PDB file of C-alpha atoms in Angstrom:
ATOM      1  CA  UNK A   1      83.108 -20.934 -26.184  1.00 45.00           C
ATOM      2  CA  UNK A   2      79.936 -20.372 -24.775  1.00 49.00           C
ATOM      3  CA  UNK A   3      78.994 -20.633 -21.230  1.00 51.00           C
ATOM      4  CA  UNK A   4      77.072 -22.426 -19.340  1.00 51.00           C
ATOM      5  CA  UNK A   5      74.608 -20.421 -18.605  1.00 51.00           C
ATOM      6  CA  UNK A   6      74.401 -18.669 -22.262  1.00 49.00           C
ATOM      7  CA  UNK A   7      73.543 -22.772 -22.841  1.00 47.00           C
ATOM      8  CA  UNK A   8      70.863 -22.611 -20.852  1.00 53.00           C
ATOM      9  CA  UNK A   9      68.822 -19.567 -21.301  1.00 51.00           C
ATOM     10  CA  UNK A  10      69.075 -20.349 -25.525  1.00 51.00           C
ATOM     11  CA  UNK A  11      67.756 -23.875 -24.482  1.00 61.00           C
ATOM     12  CA  UNK A  12      64.951 -22.366 -22.380  1.00 65.00           C
ATOM     13  CA  UNK A  13      63.991 -19.773 -25.053  1.00 77.00           C
ATOM     14  CA  UNK A  14      59.853 -20.824 -26.259  1.00 78.00           C
ATOM     15  CA  UNK A  15      60.540 -18.547 -29.224  1.00 82.00           C
ATOM     16  CA  UNK A  16      62.377 -21.047 -30.837  1.00 87.00           C
ATOM     17  CA  UNK A  17      59.888 -24.256 -30.023  1.00 88.00           C
ATOM     18  CA  UNK A  18      57.519 -22.066 -32.182  1.00 89.00           C
ATOM     19  CA  UNK A  19      58.856 -23.585 -35.453  1.00 90.00           C
ATOM     20  CA  UNK A  20      58.008 -26.829 -34.451  1.00 89.00           C
ATOM     21  CA  UNK A  21      54.811 -26.015 -33.445  1.00 89.00           C
ATOM     22  CA  UNK A  22      54.271 -24.054 -36.849  1.00 91.00           C
ATOM     23  CA  UNK A  23      55.922 -26.958 -38.667  1.00 90.00           C
ATOM     24  CA  UNK A  24      52.758 -29.664 -37.329  1.00 86.00           C
ATOM     25  CA  UNK A  25      50.217 -27.687 -37.987  1.00 89.00           C
ATOM     26  CA  UNK A  26      51.517 -27.074 -41.721  1.00 89.00           C
ATOM     27  CA  UNK A  27      51.849 -31.028 -41.050  1.00 85.00           C
ATOM     28  CA  UNK A  28      48.154 -31.424 -41.125  1.00 83.00           C
ATOM     29  CA  UNK A  29      47.607 -28.968 -43.463  1.00 83.00           C
ATOM     30  CA  UNK A  30      49.252 -30.513 -46.035  1.00 82.00           C
ATOM     31  CA  UNK A  31      47.740 -33.826 -45.495  1.00 79.00           C
ATOM     32  CA  UNK A  32      44.239 -32.752 -45.030  1.00 75.00           C
ATOM     33  CA  UNK A  33      42.322 -35.652 -46.163  1.00 78.00           C
ATOM     34  CA  UNK A  34      43.985 -37.875 -43.316  1.00 75.00           C
ATOM     35  CA  UNK A  35      42.790 -34.962 -41.322  1.00 74.00           C
ATOM     36  CA  UNK A  36      39.407 -34.463 -42.924  1.00 80.00           C
ATOM     37  CA  UNK A  37      38.661 -37.940 -41.604  1.00 84.00           C
ATOM     38  CA  UNK A  38      39.689 -37.935 -38.362  1.00 80.00           C
ATOM     39  CA  UNK A  39      36.887 -35.496 -38.227  1.00 80.00           C
ATOM     40  CA  UNK A  40      34.594 -36.885 -39.508  1.00 86.00           C
ATOM     41  CA  UNK A  41      35.422 -39.420 -36.939  1.00 85.00           C
ATOM     42  CA  UNK A  42      35.079 -36.813 -34.067  1.00 84.00           C
ATOM     43  CA  UNK A  43      31.147 -35.941 -35.963  1.00 86.00           C
ATOM     44  CA  UNK A  44      29.718 -39.613 -35.916  1.00 89.00           C
ATOM     45  CA  UNK A  45      30.786 -39.906 -32.147  1.00 87.00           C
ATOM     46  CA  UNK A  46      29.251 -37.003 -31.411  1.00 87.00           C
ATOM     47  CA  UNK A  47      26.079 -37.578 -32.877  1.00 89.00           C
ATOM     48  CA  UNK A  48      26.313 -40.810 -31.143  1.00 90.00           C
ATOM     49  CA  UNK A  49      26.267 -39.631 -28.000  1.00 89.00           C
ATOM     50  CA  UNK A  50      23.684 -37.258 -29.148  1.00 89.00           C
ATOM     51  CA  UNK A  51      21.543 -40.037 -30.064  1.00 91.00           C
ATOM     52  CA  UNK A  52      22.252 -42.502 -26.738  1.00 91.00           C
ATOM     53  CA  UNK A  53      21.358 -38.783 -24.469  1.00 91.00           C
ATOM     54  CA  UNK A  54      18.656 -38.166 -26.137  1.00 90.00           C
ATOM     55  CA  UNK A  55      17.009 -41.457 -25.624  1.00 93.00           C
ATOM     56  CA  UNK A  56      18.049 -41.481 -22.044  1.00 92.00           C
ATOM     57  CA  UNK A  57      16.269 -38.648 -21.363  1.00 92.00           C
ATOM     58  CA  UNK A  58      12.923 -39.215 -23.113  1.00 91.00           C
ATOM     59  CA  UNK A  59      13.376 -42.669 -21.211  1.00 92.00           C
ATOM     60  CA  UNK A  60      13.448 -40.828 -17.976  1.00 90.00           C
ATOM     61  CA  UNK A  61      11.133 -38.438 -18.451  1.00 87.00           C
ATOM     62  CA  UNK A  62      12.486 -36.356 -16.797  1.00 89.00           C
ATOM     63  CA  UNK A  63      13.520 -32.218 -17.685  1.00 88.00           C
ATOM     64  CA  UNK A  64      16.908 -32.259 -15.816  1.00 90.00           C
ATOM     65  CA  UNK A  65      19.380 -35.740 -14.837  1.00 91.00           C
ATOM     66  CA  UNK A  66      22.212 -35.138 -12.079  1.00 90.00           C
ATOM     67  CA  UNK A  67      22.070 -31.385 -13.325  1.00 88.00           C
ATOM     68  CA  UNK A  68      21.892 -31.470 -16.778  1.00 91.00           C
ATOM     69  CA  UNK A  69      19.144 -30.724 -19.379  1.00 89.00           C
ATOM     70  CA  UNK A  70      19.642 -31.720 -22.899  1.00 89.00           C
ATOM     71  CA  UNK A  71      20.776 -28.874 -24.286  1.00 89.00           C
ATOM     72  CA  UNK A  72      23.462 -28.699 -21.405  1.00 90.00           C
ATOM     73  CA  UNK A  73      24.099 -32.527 -22.249  1.00 92.00           C
ATOM     74  CA  UNK A  74      24.512 -31.739 -25.692  1.00 91.00           C
ATOM     75  CA  UNK A  75      26.569 -28.720 -24.620  1.00 91.00           C
ATOM     76  CA  UNK A  76      29.064 -31.210 -22.817  1.00 93.00           C
ATOM     77  CA  UNK A  77      29.120 -33.388 -25.527  1.00 91.00           C
ATOM     78  CA  UNK A  78      30.707 -31.143 -27.874  1.00 91.00           C
ATOM     79  CA  UNK A  79      32.866 -29.602 -25.632  1.00 91.00           C
ATOM     80  CA  UNK A  80      33.746 -32.613 -24.365  1.00 92.00           C
ATOM     81  CA  UNK A  81      34.433 -34.781 -27.887  1.00 89.00           C
ATOM     82  CA  UNK A  82      36.182 -31.413 -29.219  1.00 89.00           C
ATOM     83  CA  UNK A  83      38.221 -30.871 -26.265  1.00 89.00           C
ATOM     84  CA  UNK A  84      39.178 -34.008 -25.980  1.00 88.00           C
ATOM     85  CA  UNK A  85      40.440 -34.088 -29.662  1.00 86.00           C
ATOM     86  CA  UNK A  86      42.804 -30.824 -29.010  1.00 85.00           C
ATOM     87  CA  UNK A  87      44.949 -31.989 -26.542  1.00 80.00           C
ATOM     88  CA  UNK A  88      45.698 -35.489 -27.499  1.00 69.00           C
ATOM     89  CA  UNK A  89      46.309 -38.590 -25.718  1.00 63.00           C
ATOM     90  CA  UNK A  90      49.195 -39.586 -28.173  1.00 63.00           C
ATOM     91  CA  UNK A  91      53.076 -40.494 -27.640  1.00 68.00           C
ATOM     92  CA  UNK A  92      53.990 -40.905 -30.949  1.00 68.00           C
ATOM     93  CA  UNK A  93      56.256 -38.817 -31.932  1.00 76.00           C
ATOM     94  CA  UNK A  94      58.788 -39.684 -28.722  1.00 80.00           C
ATOM     95  CA  UNK A  95      58.134 -43.546 -29.656  1.00 78.00           C
ATOM     96  CA  UNK A  96      58.833 -43.206 -33.002  1.00 79.00           C
ATOM     97  CA  UNK A  97      61.850 -41.633 -32.618  1.00 81.00           C
ATOM     98  CA  UNK A  98      63.173 -43.997 -29.979  1.00 76.00           C
ATOM     99  CA  UNK A  99      62.787 -46.528 -32.401  1.00 75.00           C
ATOM    100  CA  UNK A 100      64.414 -45.057 -35.129  1.00 76.00           C
ATOM    101  CA  UNK A 101      66.956 -43.133 -34.192  1.00 75.00           C
ATOM    102  CA  UNK A 102      66.407 -39.741 -34.221  1.00 78.00           C
ATOM    103  CA  UNK A 103      65.948 -39.104 -31.077  1.00 81.00           C
ATOM    104  CA  UNK A 104      69.400 -39.301 -30.591  1.00 81.00           C
ATOM    105  CA  UNK A 105      69.779 -36.472 -33.405  1.00 82.00           C
ATOM    106  CA  UNK A 106      67.616 -33.813 -31.437  1.00 80.00           C
ATOM    107  CA  UNK A 107      69.208 -34.526 -28.210  1.00 82.00           C
ATOM    108  CA  UNK A 108      72.556 -33.635 -29.397  1.00 83.00           C
ATOM    109  CA  UNK A 109      70.817 -29.918 -30.144  1.00 82.00           C
ATOM    110  CA  UNK A 110      71.255 -27.211 -27.465  1.00 82.00           C
ATOM    111  CA  UNK A 111      66.974 -27.549 -27.114  1.00 85.00           C
ATOM    112  CA  UNK A 112      65.120 -28.970 -24.211  1.00 86.00           C
ATOM    113  CA  UNK A 113      63.520 -32.264 -25.772  1.00 87.00           C
ATOM    114  CA  UNK A 114      60.564 -32.011 -23.537  1.00 87.00           C
ATOM    115  CA  UNK A 115      59.806 -28.668 -24.676  1.00 88.00           C
ATOM    116  CA  UNK A 116      60.005 -30.178 -28.449  1.00 89.00           C
ATOM    117  CA  UNK A 117      57.192 -32.316 -27.693  1.00 89.00           C
ATOM    118  CA  UNK A 118      55.411 -29.861 -25.674  1.00 89.00           C
ATOM    119  CA  UNK A 119      55.038 -27.280 -29.421  1.00 91.00           C
ATOM    120  CA  UNK A 120      54.660 -30.095 -31.475  1.00 88.00           C
ATOM    121  CA  UNK A 121      51.962 -31.344 -29.766  1.00 88.00           C
ATOM    122  CA  UNK A 122      50.847 -27.331 -29.270  1.00 89.00           C
ATOM    123  CA  UNK A 123      50.393 -27.323 -33.241  1.00 88.00           C
ATOM    124  CA  UNK A 124      47.816 -29.988 -33.377  1.00 87.00           C
ATOM    125  CA  UNK A 125      46.155 -29.032 -30.607  1.00 90.00           C
ATOM    126  CA  UNK A 126      45.743 -25.245 -32.226  1.00 90.00           C
ATOM    127  CA  UNK A 127      44.578 -27.182 -35.623  1.00 88.00           C
ATOM    128  CA  UNK A 128      41.842 -28.933 -33.676  1.00 88.00           C
ATOM    129  CA  UNK A 129      40.919 -25.991 -31.585  1.00 90.00           C
ATOM    130  CA  UNK A 130      40.363 -24.135 -35.441  1.00 89.00           C
ATOM    131  CA  UNK A 131      38.463 -26.495 -37.226  1.00 86.00           C
ATOM    132  CA  UNK A 132      36.891 -28.937 -35.087  1.00 86.00           C
ATOM    133  CA  UNK A 133      36.382 -26.793 -31.553  1.00 89.00           C
ATOM    134  CA  UNK A 134      35.215 -23.505 -33.082  1.00 90.00           C
ATOM    135  CA  UNK A 135      32.392 -25.065 -34.932  1.00 89.00           C
ATOM    136  CA  UNK A 136      31.415 -27.253 -31.991  1.00 89.00           C
ATOM    137  CA  UNK A 137      31.563 -24.309 -29.638  1.00 89.00           C
ATOM    138  CA  UNK A 138      29.424 -21.989 -32.749  1.00 90.00           C
ATOM    139  CA  UNK A 139      26.965 -25.482 -33.072  1.00 89.00           C
ATOM    140  CA  UNK A 140      26.319 -24.984 -29.167  1.00 89.00           C
ATOM    141  CA  UNK A 141      25.587 -21.599 -29.354  1.00 89.00           C
ATOM    142  CA  UNK A 142      23.154 -22.143 -31.969  1.00 90.00           C
ATOM    143  CA  UNK A 143      21.458 -25.222 -30.068  1.00 87.00           C
ATOM    144  CA  UNK A 144      21.528 -23.011 -26.658  1.00 87.00           C
ATOM    145  CA  UNK A 145      19.748 -20.483 -28.961  1.00 88.00           C
ATOM    146  CA  UNK A 146      16.976 -22.825 -30.030  1.00 87.00           C
ATOM    147  CA  UNK A 147      16.605 -23.721 -26.747  1.00 85.00           C
ATOM    148  CA  UNK A 148      16.225 -20.786 -24.918  1.00 84.00           C
ATOM    149  CA  UNK A 149      19.596 -21.606 -23.208  1.00 81.00           C
ATOM    150  CA  UNK A 150      21.760 -18.686 -22.659  1.00 83.00           C
ATOM    151  CA  UNK A 151      22.426 -18.189 -19.848  1.00 81.00           C
ATOM    152  CA  UNK A 152      25.245 -20.883 -19.893  1.00 81.00           C
ATOM    153  CA  UNK A 153      27.237 -18.219 -21.982  1.00 86.00           C
ATOM    154  CA  UNK A 154      29.107 -15.389 -19.109  1.00 88.00           C
ATOM    155  CA  UNK A 155      32.261 -12.991 -19.817  1.00 89.00           C
ATOM    156  CA  UNK A 156      33.412 -14.842 -16.337  1.00 89.00           C
ATOM    157  CA  UNK A 157      32.583 -18.147 -17.449  1.00 89.00           C
ATOM    158  CA  UNK A 158      34.262 -18.258 -21.013  1.00 91.00           C
ATOM    159  CA  UNK A 159      37.603 -16.617 -18.873  1.00 94.00           C
ATOM    160  CA  UNK A 160      37.564 -19.071 -16.604  1.00 94.00           C
ATOM    161  CA  UNK A 161      37.311 -21.731 -18.783  1.00 94.00           C
ATOM    162  CA  UNK A 162      39.912 -20.526 -21.193  1.00 94.00           C
ATOM    163  CA  UNK A 163      42.353 -20.370 -18.519  1.00 96.00           C
ATOM    164  CA  UNK A 164      41.290 -24.065 -16.711  1.00 96.00           C
ATOM    165  CA  UNK A 165      41.425 -25.019 -20.665  1.00 95.00           C
ATOM    166  CA  UNK A 166      45.426 -23.929 -21.132  1.00 94.00           C
ATOM    167  CA  UNK A 167      46.388 -25.895 -17.829  1.00 96.00           C
ATOM    168  CA  UNK A 168      44.444 -28.831 -18.566  1.00 95.00           C
ATOM    169  CA  UNK A 169      46.638 -28.789 -22.021  1.00 93.00           C
ATOM    170  CA  UNK A 170      50.266 -28.549 -20.210  1.00 94.00           C
ATOM    171  CA  UNK A 171      48.600 -31.549 -17.820  1.00 95.00           C
ATOM    172  CA  UNK A 172      47.615 -33.696 -20.822  1.00 93.00           C
ATOM    173  CA  UNK A 173      51.330 -32.700 -22.082  1.00 91.00           C
ATOM    174  CA  UNK A 174      53.139 -34.007 -19.170  1.00 93.00           C
ATOM    175  CA  UNK A 175      51.148 -37.483 -18.798  1.00 93.00           C
ATOM    176  CA  UNK A 176      51.634 -37.765 -22.524  1.00 90.00           C
ATOM    177  CA  UNK A 177      55.704 -37.243 -21.576  1.00 91.00           C
ATOM    178  CA  UNK A 178      55.720 -39.723 -18.203  1.00 91.00           C
ATOM    179  CA  UNK A 179      53.839 -42.023 -20.525  1.00 90.00           C
ATOM    180  CA  UNK A 180      56.401 -41.865 -23.506  1.00 87.00           C
ATOM    181  CA  UNK A 181      59.084 -41.773 -21.350  1.00 87.00           C
ATOM    182  CA  UNK A 182      58.235 -45.415 -20.099  1.00 86.00           C
ATOM    183  CA  UNK A 183      59.414 -45.867 -23.734  1.00 81.00           C
ATOM    184  CA  UNK A 184      62.981 -46.086 -23.145  1.00 80.00           C
ATOM    185  CA  UNK A 185      62.054 -48.847 -20.832  1.00 80.00           C
ATOM    186  CA  UNK A 186      59.976 -50.771 -22.078  1.00 81.00           C
ATOM    187  CA  UNK A 187      61.010 -49.826 -26.144  1.00 74.00           C
ATOM    188  CA  UNK A 188      57.769 -50.429 -26.622  1.00 78.00           C
ATOM    189  CA  UNK A 189      53.964 -49.216 -24.883  1.00 81.00           C
ATOM    190  CA  UNK A 190      51.435 -50.154 -27.324  1.00 81.00           C
ATOM    191  CA  UNK A 191      50.029 -51.858 -24.568  1.00 84.00           C
ATOM    192  CA  UNK A 192      50.601 -49.873 -22.102  1.00 85.00           C
ATOM    193  CA  UNK A 193      49.256 -46.844 -24.077  1.00 85.00           C
ATOM    194  CA  UNK A 194      45.168 -48.685 -24.753  1.00 86.00           C
ATOM    195  CA  UNK A 195      45.242 -49.143 -21.124  1.00 89.00           C
ATOM    196  CA  UNK A 196      45.920 -45.185 -20.437  1.00 89.00           C
ATOM    197  CA  UNK A 197      43.046 -44.264 -23.393  1.00 87.00           C
ATOM    198  CA  UNK A 198      40.614 -46.513 -21.834  1.00 89.00           C
ATOM    199  CA  UNK A 199      41.598 -45.431 -17.860  1.00 91.00           C
ATOM    200  CA  UNK A 200      41.925 -41.651 -19.239  1.00 90.00           C
ATOM    201  CA  UNK A 201      38.522 -41.052 -21.460  1.00 88.00           C
ATOM    202  CA  UNK A 202      36.474 -43.044 -18.551  1.00 90.00           C
ATOM    203  CA  UNK A 203      38.474 -41.127 -15.383  1.00 93.00           C
ATOM    204  CA  UNK A 204      38.789 -37.841 -17.043  1.00 93.00           C
ATOM    205  CA  UNK A 205      34.615 -37.360 -18.229  1.00 92.00           C
ATOM    206  CA  UNK A 206      34.671 -38.102 -21.854  1.00 89.00           C
ATOM    207  CA  UNK A 207      32.696 -40.829 -21.977  1.00 83.00           C
ATOM    208  CA  UNK A 208      29.783 -39.815 -19.531  1.00 90.00           C
ATOM    209  CA  UNK A 209      29.619 -36.405 -17.124  1.00 93.00           C
ATOM    210  CA  UNK A 210      31.793 -38.079 -13.631  1.00 94.00           C
ATOM    211  CA  UNK A 211      28.233 -36.313 -11.909  1.00 93.00           C
ATOM    212  CA  UNK A 212      26.826 -39.515 -13.414  1.00 93.00           C
ATOM    213  CA  UNK A 213      29.672 -41.066 -11.465  1.00 93.00           C
ATOM    214  CA  UNK A 214      28.208 -43.495  -7.618  1.00 92.00           C
ATOM    215  CA  UNK A 215      29.670 -40.561  -4.739  1.00 92.00           C
ATOM    216  CA  UNK A 216      32.465 -42.353  -2.935  1.00 93.00           C
ATOM    217  CA  UNK A 217      34.036 -42.922  -6.998  1.00 93.00           C
ATOM    218  CA  UNK A 218      33.056 -38.765  -8.234  1.00 92.00           C
ATOM    219  CA  UNK A 219      34.871 -37.814  -5.032  1.00 91.00           C
ATOM    220  CA  UNK A 220      37.819 -39.505  -5.442  1.00 94.00           C
ATOM    221  CA  UNK A 221      37.853 -38.799  -9.623  1.00 95.00           C
ATOM    222  CA  UNK A 222      37.355 -35.654  -8.898  1.00 94.00           C
ATOM    223  CA  UNK A 223      40.904 -34.909  -7.464  1.00 95.00           C
ATOM    224  CA  UNK A 224      42.781 -37.186 -10.039  1.00 95.00           C
ATOM    225  CA  UNK A 225      44.157 -35.173 -12.770  1.00 96.00           C
ATOM    226  CA  UNK A 226      42.237 -36.600 -15.312  1.00 95.00           C
ATOM    227  CA  UNK A 227      39.388 -34.408 -14.181  1.00 95.00           C
ATOM    228  CA  UNK A 228      41.238 -31.737 -14.903  1.00 95.00           C
ATOM    229  CA  UNK A 229      42.021 -31.901 -18.485  1.00 94.00           C
ATOM    230  CA  UNK A 230      38.420 -32.295 -19.386  1.00 94.00           C
ATOM    231  CA  UNK A 231      35.503 -32.497 -16.858  1.00 95.00           C
ATOM    232  CA  UNK A 232      37.010 -29.148 -14.676  1.00 96.00           C
ATOM    233  CA  UNK A 233      37.342 -26.890 -18.031  1.00 95.00           C
ATOM    234  CA  UNK A 234      33.690 -27.923 -19.164  1.00 94.00           C
ATOM    235  CA  UNK A 235      31.610 -28.001 -15.958  1.00 94.00           C
ATOM    236  CA  UNK A 236      33.793 -24.604 -15.633  1.00 95.00           C
ATOM    237  CA  UNK A 237      32.255 -23.120 -19.168  1.00 93.00           C
ATOM    238  CA  UNK A 238      28.149 -24.622 -17.888  1.00 91.00           C
ATOM    239  CA  UNK A 239      28.398 -23.107 -15.271  1.00 90.00           C
ATOM    240  CA  UNK A 240      28.876 -26.042 -13.062  1.00 92.00           C
ATOM    241  CA  UNK A 241      31.562 -24.562 -10.897  1.00 93.00           C
ATOM    242  CA  UNK A 242      30.817 -21.339 -10.219  1.00 90.00           C
ATOM    243  CA  UNK A 243      32.676 -18.987  -7.484  1.00 89.00           C
ATOM    244  CA  UNK A 244      34.685 -20.869  -4.869  1.00 93.00           C
ATOM    245  CA  UNK A 245      34.619 -24.446  -6.161  1.00 94.00           C
ATOM    246  CA  UNK A 246      35.399 -23.019  -9.387  1.00 94.00           C
ATOM    247  CA  UNK A 247      38.650 -21.755  -8.357  1.00 94.00           C
ATOM    248  CA  UNK A 248      39.297 -24.661  -5.804  1.00 96.00           C
ATOM    249  CA  UNK A 249      38.914 -26.628  -9.637  1.00 96.00           C
ATOM    250  CA  UNK A 250      41.320 -24.360 -11.459  1.00 96.00           C
ATOM    251  CA  UNK A 251      43.992 -24.130  -8.236  1.00 97.00           C
ATOM    252  CA  UNK A 252      44.261 -28.157  -8.170  1.00 97.00           C
ATOM    253  CA  UNK A 253      44.961 -27.663 -11.610  1.00 97.00           C
ATOM    254  CA  UNK A 254      47.971 -25.906 -10.628  1.00 97.00           C
ATOM    255  CA  UNK A 255      48.858 -28.268  -7.962  1.00 97.00           C
ATOM    256  CA  UNK A 256      48.977 -31.354 -10.730  1.00 97.00           C
ATOM    257  CA  UNK A 257      50.923 -28.667 -13.313  1.00 97.00           C
ATOM    258  CA  UNK A 258      53.566 -28.225 -10.770  1.00 97.00           C
ATOM    259  CA  UNK A 259      53.547 -32.098  -9.785  1.00 97.00           C
ATOM    260  CA  UNK A 260      53.474 -32.976 -13.303  1.00 96.00           C
ATOM    261  CA  UNK A 261      56.326 -31.188 -13.920  1.00 94.00           C
ATOM    262  CA  UNK A 262      58.432 -31.873 -11.446  1.00 96.00           C
ATOM    263  CA  UNK A 263      57.858 -35.596 -12.029  1.00 95.00           C
ATOM    264  CA  UNK A 264      57.919 -35.176 -15.920  1.00 94.00           C
ATOM    265  CA  UNK A 265      61.961 -33.528 -14.870  1.00 92.00           C
ATOM    266  CA  UNK A 266      63.195 -36.227 -12.369  1.00 93.00           C
ATOM    267  CA  UNK A 267      61.866 -38.681 -14.858  1.00 92.00           C
ATOM    268  CA  UNK A 268      63.665 -37.741 -18.125  1.00 90.00           C
ATOM    269  CA  UNK A 269      67.149 -37.467 -15.980  1.00 88.00           C
ATOM    270  CA  UNK A 270      66.412 -40.605 -15.398  1.00 88.00           C
ATOM    271  CA  UNK A 271      65.708 -42.131 -18.090  1.00 85.00           C
ATOM    272  CA  UNK A 272      67.638 -40.519 -20.798  1.00 82.00           C
ATOM    273  CA  UNK A 273      70.697 -42.162 -19.502  1.00 77.00           C
ATOM    274  CA  UNK A 274      69.225 -45.809 -20.439  1.00 71.00           C
ATOM    275  CA  UNK A 275      68.627 -44.868 -23.556  1.00 71.00           C
ATOM    276  CA  UNK A 276      68.240 -47.988 -26.715  1.00 65.00           C
ATOM    277  CA  UNK A 277      67.972 -47.338 -29.954  1.00 60.00           C
ATOM    278  CA  UNK A 278      66.227 -49.967 -32.369  1.00 57.00           C
ATOM    279  CA  UNK A 279      67.263 -47.974 -35.457  1.00 53.00           C
ATOM    280  CA  UNK A 280      69.414 -45.101 -37.221  1.00 50.00           C
TER     281      UNK A 280
END
């Protein structure tokens, strides 16, 4: 019989969760048409936002708005929408498994359900990085080259962006898991999920850079976890956050990672005792 310590070591051996990420990635490869339509939707969203901001710049008669030039704004749009797609606000896996009862089969296995959902989401992220974010980065480079604005690309900024992006993924995974845990209590979170998505997109900076918010609102929003998901990594990439400001933003991300990690642990232990499946 395996000892308790051996069981825990096996449960938190990250290598056993890699197949979950691989399976999700292969699932997207298998259903290319469906994924392709989502990518087309993101591209259309980028185009709509581009024409909107171009019209705003033209009508304002200014080259710089709140520290953003037009090529800066185009880069921001490309990165914000592609980053949002890389770290989706999706709790469908948890909701589905609770409704059809398949979560029971996962809970009896010597694995962490939380890590299983994280690595499954990671497969989604890797696919989107390859087929959306990298093309968007290439497009932003070409656009900034045309406008003679290549100064935004620095080794320091890119490295900090990668670190910040990884932290933002974990923050988003924790928030999604906490939201999914509500299914244990309510059994259906469709309405709650719609409200959460709207709040997330507004306060994370997907729809509009946070610098355009009123000063009092911006000072509050910048300390919320939503800003750490989209706004922080992109502002680091664009050089809007540099030096001490960039490091402070990353430290804030680390703080939110720790707080949300602890919250997911406490919440999971509380709600799993209330499990009621609707199928099986």
